[in-house]
XYZ file of C-alpha atoms in Angstrom:
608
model
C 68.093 -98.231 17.864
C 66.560 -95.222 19.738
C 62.330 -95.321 20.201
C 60.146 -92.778 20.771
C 57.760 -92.930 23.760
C 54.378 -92.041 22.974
C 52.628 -90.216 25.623
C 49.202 -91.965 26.163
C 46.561 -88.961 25.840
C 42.949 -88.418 24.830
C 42.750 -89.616 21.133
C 44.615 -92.802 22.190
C 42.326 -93.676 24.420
C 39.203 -92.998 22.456
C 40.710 -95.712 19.941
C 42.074 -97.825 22.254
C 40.465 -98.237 25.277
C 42.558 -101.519 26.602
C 45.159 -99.043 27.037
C 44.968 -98.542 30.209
C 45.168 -102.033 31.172
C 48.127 -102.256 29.070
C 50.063 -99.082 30.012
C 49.073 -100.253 33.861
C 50.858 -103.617 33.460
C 54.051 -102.819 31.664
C 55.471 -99.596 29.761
C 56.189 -101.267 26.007
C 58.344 -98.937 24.021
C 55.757 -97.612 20.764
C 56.370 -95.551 17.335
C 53.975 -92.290 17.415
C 52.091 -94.248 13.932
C 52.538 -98.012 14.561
C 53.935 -99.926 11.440
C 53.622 -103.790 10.579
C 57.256 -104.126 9.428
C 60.428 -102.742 10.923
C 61.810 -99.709 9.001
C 65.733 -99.720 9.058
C 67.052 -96.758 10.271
C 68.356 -93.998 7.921
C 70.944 -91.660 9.793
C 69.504 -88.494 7.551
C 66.109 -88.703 9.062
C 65.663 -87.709 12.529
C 63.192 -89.585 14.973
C 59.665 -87.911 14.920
C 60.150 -85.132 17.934
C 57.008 -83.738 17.323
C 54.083 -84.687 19.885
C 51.235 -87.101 17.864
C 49.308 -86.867 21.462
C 50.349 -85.590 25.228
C 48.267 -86.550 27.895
C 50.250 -84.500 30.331
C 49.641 -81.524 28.298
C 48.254 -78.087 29.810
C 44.588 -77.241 29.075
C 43.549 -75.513 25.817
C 41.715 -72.027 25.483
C 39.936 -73.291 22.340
C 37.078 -70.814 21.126
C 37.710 -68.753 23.840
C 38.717 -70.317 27.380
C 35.986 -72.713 27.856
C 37.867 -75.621 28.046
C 39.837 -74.286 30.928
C 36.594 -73.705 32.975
C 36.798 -76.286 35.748
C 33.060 -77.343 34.858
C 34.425 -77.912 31.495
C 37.496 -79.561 32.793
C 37.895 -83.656 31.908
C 40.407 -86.141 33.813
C 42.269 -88.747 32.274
C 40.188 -91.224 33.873
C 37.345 -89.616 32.185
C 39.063 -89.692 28.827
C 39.437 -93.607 29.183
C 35.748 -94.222 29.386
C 35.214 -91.898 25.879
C 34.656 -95.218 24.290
C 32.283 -97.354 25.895
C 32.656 -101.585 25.537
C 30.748 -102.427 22.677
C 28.416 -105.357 22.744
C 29.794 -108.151 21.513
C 26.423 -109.891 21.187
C 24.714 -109.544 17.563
C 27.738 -107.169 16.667
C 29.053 -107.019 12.963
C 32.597 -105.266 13.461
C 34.289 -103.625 10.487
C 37.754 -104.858 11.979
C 38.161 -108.334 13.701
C 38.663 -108.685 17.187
C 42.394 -110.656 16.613
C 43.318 -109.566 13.412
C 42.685 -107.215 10.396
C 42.041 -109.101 7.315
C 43.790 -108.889 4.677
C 40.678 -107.638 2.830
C 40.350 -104.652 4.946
C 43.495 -104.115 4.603
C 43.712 -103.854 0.858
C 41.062 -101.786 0.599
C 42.521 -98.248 -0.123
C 42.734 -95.235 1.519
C 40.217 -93.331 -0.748
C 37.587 -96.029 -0.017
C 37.826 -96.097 3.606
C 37.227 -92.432 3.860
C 34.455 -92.905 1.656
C 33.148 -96.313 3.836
C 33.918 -93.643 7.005
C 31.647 -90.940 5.236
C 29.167 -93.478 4.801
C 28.927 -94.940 8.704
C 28.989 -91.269 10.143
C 25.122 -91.270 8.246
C 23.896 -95.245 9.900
C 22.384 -95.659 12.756
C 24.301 -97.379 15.362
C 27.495 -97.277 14.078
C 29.332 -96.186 17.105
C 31.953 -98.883 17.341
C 32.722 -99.428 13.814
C 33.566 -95.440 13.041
C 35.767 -95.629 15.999
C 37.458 -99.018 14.386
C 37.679 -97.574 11.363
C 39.704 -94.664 12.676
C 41.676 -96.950 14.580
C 42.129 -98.817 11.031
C 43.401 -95.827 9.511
C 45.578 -94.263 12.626
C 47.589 -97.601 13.486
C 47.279 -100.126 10.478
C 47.527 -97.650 7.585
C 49.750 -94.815 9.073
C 47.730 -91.589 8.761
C 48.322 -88.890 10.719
C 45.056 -87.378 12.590
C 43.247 -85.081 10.416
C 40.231 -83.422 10.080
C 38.095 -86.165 8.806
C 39.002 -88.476 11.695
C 37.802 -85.730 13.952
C 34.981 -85.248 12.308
C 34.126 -88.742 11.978
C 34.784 -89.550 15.962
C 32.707 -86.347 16.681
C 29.653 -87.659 14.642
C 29.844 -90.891 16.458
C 28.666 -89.269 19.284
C 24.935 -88.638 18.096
C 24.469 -92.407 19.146
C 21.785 -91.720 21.981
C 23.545 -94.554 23.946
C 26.997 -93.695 23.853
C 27.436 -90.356 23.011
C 28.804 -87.997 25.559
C 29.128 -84.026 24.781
C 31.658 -84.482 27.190
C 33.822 -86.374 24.730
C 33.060 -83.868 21.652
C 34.661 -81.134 24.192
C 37.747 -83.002 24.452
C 37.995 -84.316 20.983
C 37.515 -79.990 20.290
C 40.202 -79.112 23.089
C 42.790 -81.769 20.960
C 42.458 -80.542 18.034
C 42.765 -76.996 19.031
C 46.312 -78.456 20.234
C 47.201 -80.140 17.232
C 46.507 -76.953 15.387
C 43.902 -79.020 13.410
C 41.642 -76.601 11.688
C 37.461 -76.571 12.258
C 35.384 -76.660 9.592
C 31.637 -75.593 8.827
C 30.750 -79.540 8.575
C 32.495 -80.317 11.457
C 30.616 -77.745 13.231
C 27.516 -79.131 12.161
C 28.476 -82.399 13.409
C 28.980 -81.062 16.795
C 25.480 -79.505 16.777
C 23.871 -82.934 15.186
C 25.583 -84.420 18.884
C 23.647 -81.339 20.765
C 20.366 -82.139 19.724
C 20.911 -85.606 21.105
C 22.782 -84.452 24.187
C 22.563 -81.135 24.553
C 25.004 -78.784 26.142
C 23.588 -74.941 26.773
C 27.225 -73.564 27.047
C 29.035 -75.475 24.175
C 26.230 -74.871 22.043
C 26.223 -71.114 22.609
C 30.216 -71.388 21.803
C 29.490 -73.241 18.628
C 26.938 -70.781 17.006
C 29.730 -68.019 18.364
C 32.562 -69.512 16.698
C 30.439 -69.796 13.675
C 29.266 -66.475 13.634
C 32.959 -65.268 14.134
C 34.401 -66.920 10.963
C 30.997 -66.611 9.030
C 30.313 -69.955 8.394
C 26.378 -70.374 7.757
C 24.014 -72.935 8.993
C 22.843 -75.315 6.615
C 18.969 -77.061 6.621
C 19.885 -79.523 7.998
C 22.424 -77.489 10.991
C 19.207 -75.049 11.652
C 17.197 -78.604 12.662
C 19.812 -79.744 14.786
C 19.913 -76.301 16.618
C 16.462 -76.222 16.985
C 15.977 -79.470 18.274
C 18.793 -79.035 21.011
C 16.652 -76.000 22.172
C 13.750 -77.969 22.094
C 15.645 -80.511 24.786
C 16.957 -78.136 26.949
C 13.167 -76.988 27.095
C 14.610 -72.950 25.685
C 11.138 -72.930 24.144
C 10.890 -69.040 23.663
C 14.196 -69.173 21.856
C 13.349 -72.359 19.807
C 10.164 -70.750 18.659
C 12.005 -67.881 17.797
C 14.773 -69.963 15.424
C 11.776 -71.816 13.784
C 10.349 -68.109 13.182
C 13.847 -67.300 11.487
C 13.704 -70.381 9.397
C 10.490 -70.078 7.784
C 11.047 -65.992 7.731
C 14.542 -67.225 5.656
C 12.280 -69.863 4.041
C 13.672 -72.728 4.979
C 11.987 -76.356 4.383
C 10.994 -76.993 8.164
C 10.879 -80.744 8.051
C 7.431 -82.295 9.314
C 9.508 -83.964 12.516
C 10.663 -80.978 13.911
C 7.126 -79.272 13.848
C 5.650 -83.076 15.343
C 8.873 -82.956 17.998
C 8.218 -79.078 19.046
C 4.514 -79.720 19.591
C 4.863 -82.649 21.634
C 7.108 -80.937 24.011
C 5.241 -77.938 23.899
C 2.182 -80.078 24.940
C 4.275 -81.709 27.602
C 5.673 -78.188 29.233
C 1.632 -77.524 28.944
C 2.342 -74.229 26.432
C -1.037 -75.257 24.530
C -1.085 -71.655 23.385
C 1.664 -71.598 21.314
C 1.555 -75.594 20.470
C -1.963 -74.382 18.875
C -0.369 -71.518 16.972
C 1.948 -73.732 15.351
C -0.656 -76.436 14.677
C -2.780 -73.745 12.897
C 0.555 -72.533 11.329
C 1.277 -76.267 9.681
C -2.821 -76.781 8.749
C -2.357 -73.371 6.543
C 1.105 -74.159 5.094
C 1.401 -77.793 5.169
C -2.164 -79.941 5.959
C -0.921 -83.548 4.222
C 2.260 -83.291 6.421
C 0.267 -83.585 9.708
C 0.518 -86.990 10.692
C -3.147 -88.949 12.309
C -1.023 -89.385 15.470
C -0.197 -85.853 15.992
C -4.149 -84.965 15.557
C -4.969 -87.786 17.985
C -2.336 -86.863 20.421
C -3.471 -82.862 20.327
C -6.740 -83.836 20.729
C -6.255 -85.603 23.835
C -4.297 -82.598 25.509
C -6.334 -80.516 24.558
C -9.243 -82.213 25.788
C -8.255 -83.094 28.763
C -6.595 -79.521 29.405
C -9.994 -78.027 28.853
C -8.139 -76.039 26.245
C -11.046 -74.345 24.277
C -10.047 -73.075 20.812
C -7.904 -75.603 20.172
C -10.291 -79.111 20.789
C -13.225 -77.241 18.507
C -10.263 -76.489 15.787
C -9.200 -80.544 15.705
C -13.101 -81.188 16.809
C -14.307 -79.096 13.357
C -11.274 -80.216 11.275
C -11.134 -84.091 11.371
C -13.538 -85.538 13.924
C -16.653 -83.404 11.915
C -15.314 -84.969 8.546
C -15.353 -88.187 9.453
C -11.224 -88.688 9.031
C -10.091 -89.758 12.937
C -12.270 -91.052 15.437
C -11.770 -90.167 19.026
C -12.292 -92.478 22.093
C -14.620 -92.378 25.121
C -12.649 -90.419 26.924
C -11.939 -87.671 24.375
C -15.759 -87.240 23.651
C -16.360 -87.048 27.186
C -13.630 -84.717 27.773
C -15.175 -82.561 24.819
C -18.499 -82.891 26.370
C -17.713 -81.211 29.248
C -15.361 -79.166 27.612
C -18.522 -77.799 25.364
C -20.631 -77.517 28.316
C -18.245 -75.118 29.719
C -18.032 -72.894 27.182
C -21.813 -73.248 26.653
C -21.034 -74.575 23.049
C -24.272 -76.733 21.901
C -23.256 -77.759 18.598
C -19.887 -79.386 19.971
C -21.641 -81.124 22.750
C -24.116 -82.420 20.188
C -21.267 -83.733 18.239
C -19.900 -85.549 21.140
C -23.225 -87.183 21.887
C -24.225 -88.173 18.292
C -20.330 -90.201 18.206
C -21.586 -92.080 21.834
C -24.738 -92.274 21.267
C -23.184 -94.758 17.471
C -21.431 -96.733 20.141
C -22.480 -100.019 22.015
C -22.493 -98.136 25.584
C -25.663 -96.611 26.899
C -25.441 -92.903 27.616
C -25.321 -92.196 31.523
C -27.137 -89.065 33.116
C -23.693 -86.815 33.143
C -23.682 -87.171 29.329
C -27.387 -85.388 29.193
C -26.619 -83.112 32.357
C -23.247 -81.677 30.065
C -25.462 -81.568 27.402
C -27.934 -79.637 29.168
C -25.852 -77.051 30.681
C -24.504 -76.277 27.295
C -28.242 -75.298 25.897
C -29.185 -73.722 28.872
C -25.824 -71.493 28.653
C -27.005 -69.908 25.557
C -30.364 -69.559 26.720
C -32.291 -72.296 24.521
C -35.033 -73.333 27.243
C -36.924 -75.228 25.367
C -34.012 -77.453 23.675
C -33.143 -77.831 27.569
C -36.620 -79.177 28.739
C -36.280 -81.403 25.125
C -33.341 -83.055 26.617
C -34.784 -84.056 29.830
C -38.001 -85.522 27.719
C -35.457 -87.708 26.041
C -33.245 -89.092 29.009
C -36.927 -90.437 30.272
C -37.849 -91.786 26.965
C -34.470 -93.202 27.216
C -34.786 -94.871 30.773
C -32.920 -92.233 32.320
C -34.911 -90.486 34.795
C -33.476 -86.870 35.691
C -33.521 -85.943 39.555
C -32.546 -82.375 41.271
C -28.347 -82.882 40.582
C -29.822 -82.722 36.580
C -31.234 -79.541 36.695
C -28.666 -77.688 38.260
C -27.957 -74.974 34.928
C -31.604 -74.759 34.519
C -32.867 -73.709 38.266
C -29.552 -71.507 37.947
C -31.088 -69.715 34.640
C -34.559 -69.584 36.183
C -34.213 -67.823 39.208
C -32.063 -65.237 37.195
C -35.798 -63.742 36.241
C -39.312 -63.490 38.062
C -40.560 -63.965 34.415
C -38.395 -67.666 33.514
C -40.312 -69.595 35.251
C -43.457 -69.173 33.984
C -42.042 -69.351 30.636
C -40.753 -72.611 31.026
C -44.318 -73.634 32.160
C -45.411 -72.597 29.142
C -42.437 -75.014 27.374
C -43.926 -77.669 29.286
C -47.152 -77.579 28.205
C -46.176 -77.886 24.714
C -44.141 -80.237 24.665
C -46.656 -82.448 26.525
C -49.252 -81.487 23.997
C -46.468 -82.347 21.051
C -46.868 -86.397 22.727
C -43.080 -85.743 25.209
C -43.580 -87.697 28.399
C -42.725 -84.604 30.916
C -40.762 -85.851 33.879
C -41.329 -84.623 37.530
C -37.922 -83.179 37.901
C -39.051 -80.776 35.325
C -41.743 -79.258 36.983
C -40.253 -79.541 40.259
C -37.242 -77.137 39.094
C -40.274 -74.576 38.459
C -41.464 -75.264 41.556
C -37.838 -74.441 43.139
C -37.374 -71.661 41.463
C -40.615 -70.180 42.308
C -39.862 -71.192 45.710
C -36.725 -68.796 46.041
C -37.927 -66.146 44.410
C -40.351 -66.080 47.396
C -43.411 -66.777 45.107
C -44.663 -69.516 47.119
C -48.654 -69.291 46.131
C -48.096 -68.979 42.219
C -45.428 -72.176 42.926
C -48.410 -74.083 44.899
C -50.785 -73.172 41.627
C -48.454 -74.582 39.358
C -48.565 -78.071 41.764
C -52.304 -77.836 41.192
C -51.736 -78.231 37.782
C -48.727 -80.550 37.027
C -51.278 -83.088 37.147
C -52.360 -82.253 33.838
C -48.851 -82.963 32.137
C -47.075 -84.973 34.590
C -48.639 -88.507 34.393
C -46.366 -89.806 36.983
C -47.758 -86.765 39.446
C -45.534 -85.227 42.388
C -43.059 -86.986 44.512
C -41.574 -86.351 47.872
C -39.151 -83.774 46.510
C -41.876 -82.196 44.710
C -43.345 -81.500 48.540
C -40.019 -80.711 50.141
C -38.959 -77.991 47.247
C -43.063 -76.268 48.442
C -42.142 -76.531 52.125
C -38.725 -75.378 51.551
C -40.864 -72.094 50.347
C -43.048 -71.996 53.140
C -41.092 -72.538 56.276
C -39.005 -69.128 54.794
C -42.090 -67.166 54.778
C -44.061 -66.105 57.728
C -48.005 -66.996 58.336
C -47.589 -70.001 55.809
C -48.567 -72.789 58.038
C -51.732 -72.996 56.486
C -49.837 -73.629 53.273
C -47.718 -76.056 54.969
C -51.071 -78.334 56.555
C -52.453 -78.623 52.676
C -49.472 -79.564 51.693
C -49.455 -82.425 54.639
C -52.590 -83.437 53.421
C -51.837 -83.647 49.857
C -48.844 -85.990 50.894
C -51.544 -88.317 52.922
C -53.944 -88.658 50.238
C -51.834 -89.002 47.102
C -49.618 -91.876 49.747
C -46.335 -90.082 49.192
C -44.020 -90.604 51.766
C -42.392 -88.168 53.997
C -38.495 -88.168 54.675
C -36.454 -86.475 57.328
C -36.317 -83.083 55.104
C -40.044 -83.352 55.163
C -40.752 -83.135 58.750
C -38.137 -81.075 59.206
C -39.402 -78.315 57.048
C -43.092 -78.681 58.376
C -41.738 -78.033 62.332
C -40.473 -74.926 60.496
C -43.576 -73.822 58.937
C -45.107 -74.412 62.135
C -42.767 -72.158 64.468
C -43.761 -68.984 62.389
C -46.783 -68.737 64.485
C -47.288 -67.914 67.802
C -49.024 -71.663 68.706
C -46.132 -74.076 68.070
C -47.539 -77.194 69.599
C -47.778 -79.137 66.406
C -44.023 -78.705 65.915
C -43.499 -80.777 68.753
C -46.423 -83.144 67.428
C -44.620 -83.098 63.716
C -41.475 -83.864 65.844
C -42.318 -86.764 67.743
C -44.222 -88.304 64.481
C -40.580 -87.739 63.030
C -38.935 -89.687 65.622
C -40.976 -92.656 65.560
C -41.147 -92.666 61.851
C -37.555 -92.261 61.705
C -36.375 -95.366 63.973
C -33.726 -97.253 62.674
C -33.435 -95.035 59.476
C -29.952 -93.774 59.013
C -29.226 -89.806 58.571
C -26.858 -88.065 56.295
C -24.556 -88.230 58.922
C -24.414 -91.745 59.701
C -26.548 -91.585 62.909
C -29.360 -93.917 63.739
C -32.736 -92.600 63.787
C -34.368 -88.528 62.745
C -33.848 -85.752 64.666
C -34.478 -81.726 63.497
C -31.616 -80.658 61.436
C -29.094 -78.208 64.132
C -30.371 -75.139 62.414
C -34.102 -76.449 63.344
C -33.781 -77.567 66.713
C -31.896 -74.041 67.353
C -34.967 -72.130 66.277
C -36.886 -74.514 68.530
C -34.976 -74.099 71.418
C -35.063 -69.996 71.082
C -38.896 -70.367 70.814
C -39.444 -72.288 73.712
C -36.819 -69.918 76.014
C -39.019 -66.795 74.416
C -41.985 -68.534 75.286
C -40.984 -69.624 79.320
C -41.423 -73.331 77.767
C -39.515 -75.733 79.777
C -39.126 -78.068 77.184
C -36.391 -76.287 75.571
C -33.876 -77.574 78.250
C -34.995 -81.563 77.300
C -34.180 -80.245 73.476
C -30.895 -79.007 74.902
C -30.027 -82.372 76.570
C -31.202 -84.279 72.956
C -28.645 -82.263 71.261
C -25.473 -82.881 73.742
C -26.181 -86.694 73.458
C -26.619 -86.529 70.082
C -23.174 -84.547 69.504
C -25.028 -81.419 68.565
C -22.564 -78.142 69.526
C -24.967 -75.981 71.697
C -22.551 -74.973 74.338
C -23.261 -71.291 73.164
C -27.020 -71.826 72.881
C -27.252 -73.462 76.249
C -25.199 -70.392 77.820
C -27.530 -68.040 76.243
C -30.913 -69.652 77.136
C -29.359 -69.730 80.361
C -29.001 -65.936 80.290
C -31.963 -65.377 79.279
C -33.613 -67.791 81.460
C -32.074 -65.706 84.623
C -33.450 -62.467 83.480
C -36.916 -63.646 83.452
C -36.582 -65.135 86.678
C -35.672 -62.006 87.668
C -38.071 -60.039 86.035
C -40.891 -62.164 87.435
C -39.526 -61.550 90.908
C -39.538 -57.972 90.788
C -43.437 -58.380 89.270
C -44.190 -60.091 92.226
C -42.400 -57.715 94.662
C -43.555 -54.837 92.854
C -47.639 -56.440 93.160
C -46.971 -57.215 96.717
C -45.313 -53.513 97.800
């Protein structure tokens, strides 16, 4: 009896995959649809001589020659692997492994396209759609059609194994078998983009569809957007979610939730904002807690303005999310920024509810967000509180205010003023308060109205002036010339109210006293400094004080200008101390020559 070959092609080994162990051991002759009986022969009907499958056959030019692109091209090896090995473990096949029962088998043909229908919508179904095609093919001889196609396409949206690669040649076969595409199976190929997604296939989908005018449906227009989405074409994904709702289409919550989380991710806060206001508008209830929360926290941590006050105003203000630590904190600074005080107030009402003490860069954010629009005395408020709350402020807290103050001659005296009421209003006033005044005053080169207001902090400022009280007046006086006097009450004041001088301190007064012409107490201050100093550690890790290198500079161009020998023993101090004065030594060495040489030709000239 003559037998028909079949030649072993794509389709074959989709729903077969032990094919190739089979076809690699021994050729076994096969019918094109295998049977369970044998048929006996009838001489009036010819042998089936057209091709079921050809795996030898030339490459298609389906929807336009893409398949015949190399990049597009597929081996047969490739083919083999279009169905992966199931795992056997926990598995509930449709079709036994030996045998097809003889329940399966009874079932009919309408049923099993209807049970076929019905897996290409479950999750996970991978194996038993392609067994069920199988089922159909071999066991109840029907010839490929359209809804096995389909079916096997739709298998591929299973994130594990799915391919595009197999959709393209499942498309390429039945371009060959002159099986005809419809709008739902074009659908199905776009449900398989948006899980793997394929730029070029994807752009000759929506092309063939436009060609025969098939339309997308809801549920297509998803898919489509969502395989934008994942091949991050965000311009052209917003602009298809533009169409839909323009063509009023239900946009399904997910899809909005999916696009704003990748937006987020590709940090396009802009536009992930638009669309948040967009859904708050159209569709507030469909905004899921864990979108807000998730916003919030990019946003936040982005320093993304509009967008943290919108979330900020909308549910943290009415009580329906709460944020964490970090997101108030983020806020915080995020407020202080932008020099929004209601925000920042917010932030520190929520902490302030919560079991953890407030640190000083919760107050200091605070503060910079009052002082940004100006509110002085809400600023000097704040700094009242962090004492009543054990927090004492130091110089790094008023940063924004000394900024604000030295912006205007008039500022500081005005926040005097601020001070003294509050202290009459019962607020324990903190030093670092008035010494900010005092800074200020300093650089705006008002060093005697800065030295009045010292006289007087005594009368609001219980705890009275500290070291950096004395360095912020010196720093005043050693810029300003004939100020040593200013600089020796100031020494005195130190004495008598027992406040201890630091390495700034000494530092500053050997400035003060190098702006007149008698500099001997520098070098008194100097070695007061060094003994005082032993065994203290410097900002630079050094043992023991020494003049700042901008000091000892001045020091050493006094004593050149003044014929003072001393300024080569200063010169020696600063090589062994690892002070750069190669420059400074070559110029006092200069200098040093000429007046060698001009008190030679003195002496010649007195002698001639």
């Amino acid at each position: 009896m003559p037998t028909t070959r079949i030649s072993i092609d794509g389709l074959w080994r989709c729903l077969c995959p032990a094919i190739n162990t089979i076809t690699s051991a021994h050729s076994i002759p096969s019918r094109a649809i295998p049977r369970k009986a044998p048929i006996t022969p009838n001489p009036t009907l010819r042998p089936r001589t057209r091709r079921f499958h050809n795996s030898t056959r030339p490459q298609a030019s389906w929807g336009g020659g893409w398949a015949s692109r190399p990049d597009f091209a597929t081996s047969v090896e490739d083919k083999s692997r279009a169905i992966p090995p199931k795992n056997e473990e926990g598995y509930d096949s449709i079709v036994p492994k030996v045998k097809v029962t003889n329940r399966v088998d009874n079932y009919e043909i309408a049923k099993l396209h209807e049970k076929l229908r019905h897996l290409c919508t479950e999750r996970g179904a991978y194996h038993r759609i392609v067994e069920l095609v199988e089922l159909l093919i071999r066991e109840k001889g029907e010839k490929p059609a359209l809804i096995h196609y389909d079916a096997l396409i739709r298998a591929n949206v299973d994130a594990e194994f799915g391919s595009a690669e197999v959709v393209k040649d499942i498309l390429v076969e039945m371009k060959q078998e002159g099986i005809a595409v419809d709008s739902g199976l074009y659908h199905g190929v776009l449900q398989v983009l948006a899980i793997h997604p394929d730029y070029l296939l994807r752009e000759q989908i929506m092309q063939e569809m436009k060609e025969r005018w098939f339309g997308l449906s809801p549920e297509g227009w998803h898919h489509l957007v969502v395989g934008l989405i994942r091949d991050r074409q965000y311009e052209v994904a917003m602009d298809k979610l533009e169409q839909m709702q323009s063509d009023e289409i239900i946009v399904q919550a997910w899809l909005y939730d999916v696009f704003m989380f990748q937006l987020c991710e590709a940090e396009e806060l802009d536009e992930a904002f638009k669309l948040l206001q967009y859904r708050f508008h159209t569709q507030k209830s469909g905004i899921l807690p864990s979108v807000w929360y998730y916003l919030l926290d990019k946003f936040s941590n982005a320093f993304y303005y509009e967008g943290t006050k919108f979330i900020w105003k909308c549910r943290i203000e009415t009580s329906d999310m709460m944020p964490s630590d970090g997101m108030c904190l983020s806020t915080l600074n995020l407020a202080a920024r932008h020099s929004d005080p209601p925000l920042a107030t917010s932030c520190i009402r929520i902490l302030s509810k919560r079991q953890s003490a407030l640190s000083p860069y919760h107050y200091e954010a605070l503060l910079t967000a009052y002082v940004g629009v100006q509110d002085l005395e809400t600023s000097f408020r704040i700094l009242t509180i962090m004492t009543k709350a054990g927090v004492l402020p130091d110089t790094s807290t008023t940063r924004p205010l000394f900024l604000y103050l030295t912006s205007s001659g008039s500022l500081p005296f005005h926040a005097w003023s601020i001070l003294t009421s509050l202290h009459e209003e019962g607020n324990v006033i903190p030093v670092a308060a008035i010494n900010v005044i005092l800074e200020s005053l300093s650089v705006l080169r008002k060093v005697d109205e800065a030295i009045s207001v010292y006289k007087n902090m005594h009368n609001i400022c219980e705890d009275g002036p500290n070291t950096e009280t004395f360095n912020t007046l010196l720093q005043g006086v050693s810029k300003q010339k004939a100020k040593k006097d200013r600089a020796m009450f100031l020494a005195a004041e130190m004495a008598a109210l027992s406040v201890k001088a630091d390495r700034l301190t000494y530092d500053r007064l050997i400035l003060s006293c190098m702006k007149v012409d008698d500099y001997e107490d520098a070098f008194r201050y100097l070695e007061e400094m060094i003994l005082v100093g032993q065994g203290q550690e410097t900002e630079d890790g050094k043992k023991g004080w020494w003049m700042r290198i901008g000091t000892v500079k001045q020091l050493v161009k006094k004593c050149v200008y003044s014929k003072d020998e001393r300024a080569w023993d200063l010169l020696d101090e600063m090589t062994e101390r690892g002070m750069a004065n190669h420059k400074l030594r070559g110029w006092a060495n200069t200098k040093w020559a000429e007046f060698t040489t001009e008190a030679k030709a003195a002496v010649t000239s007195g002698g001639v």
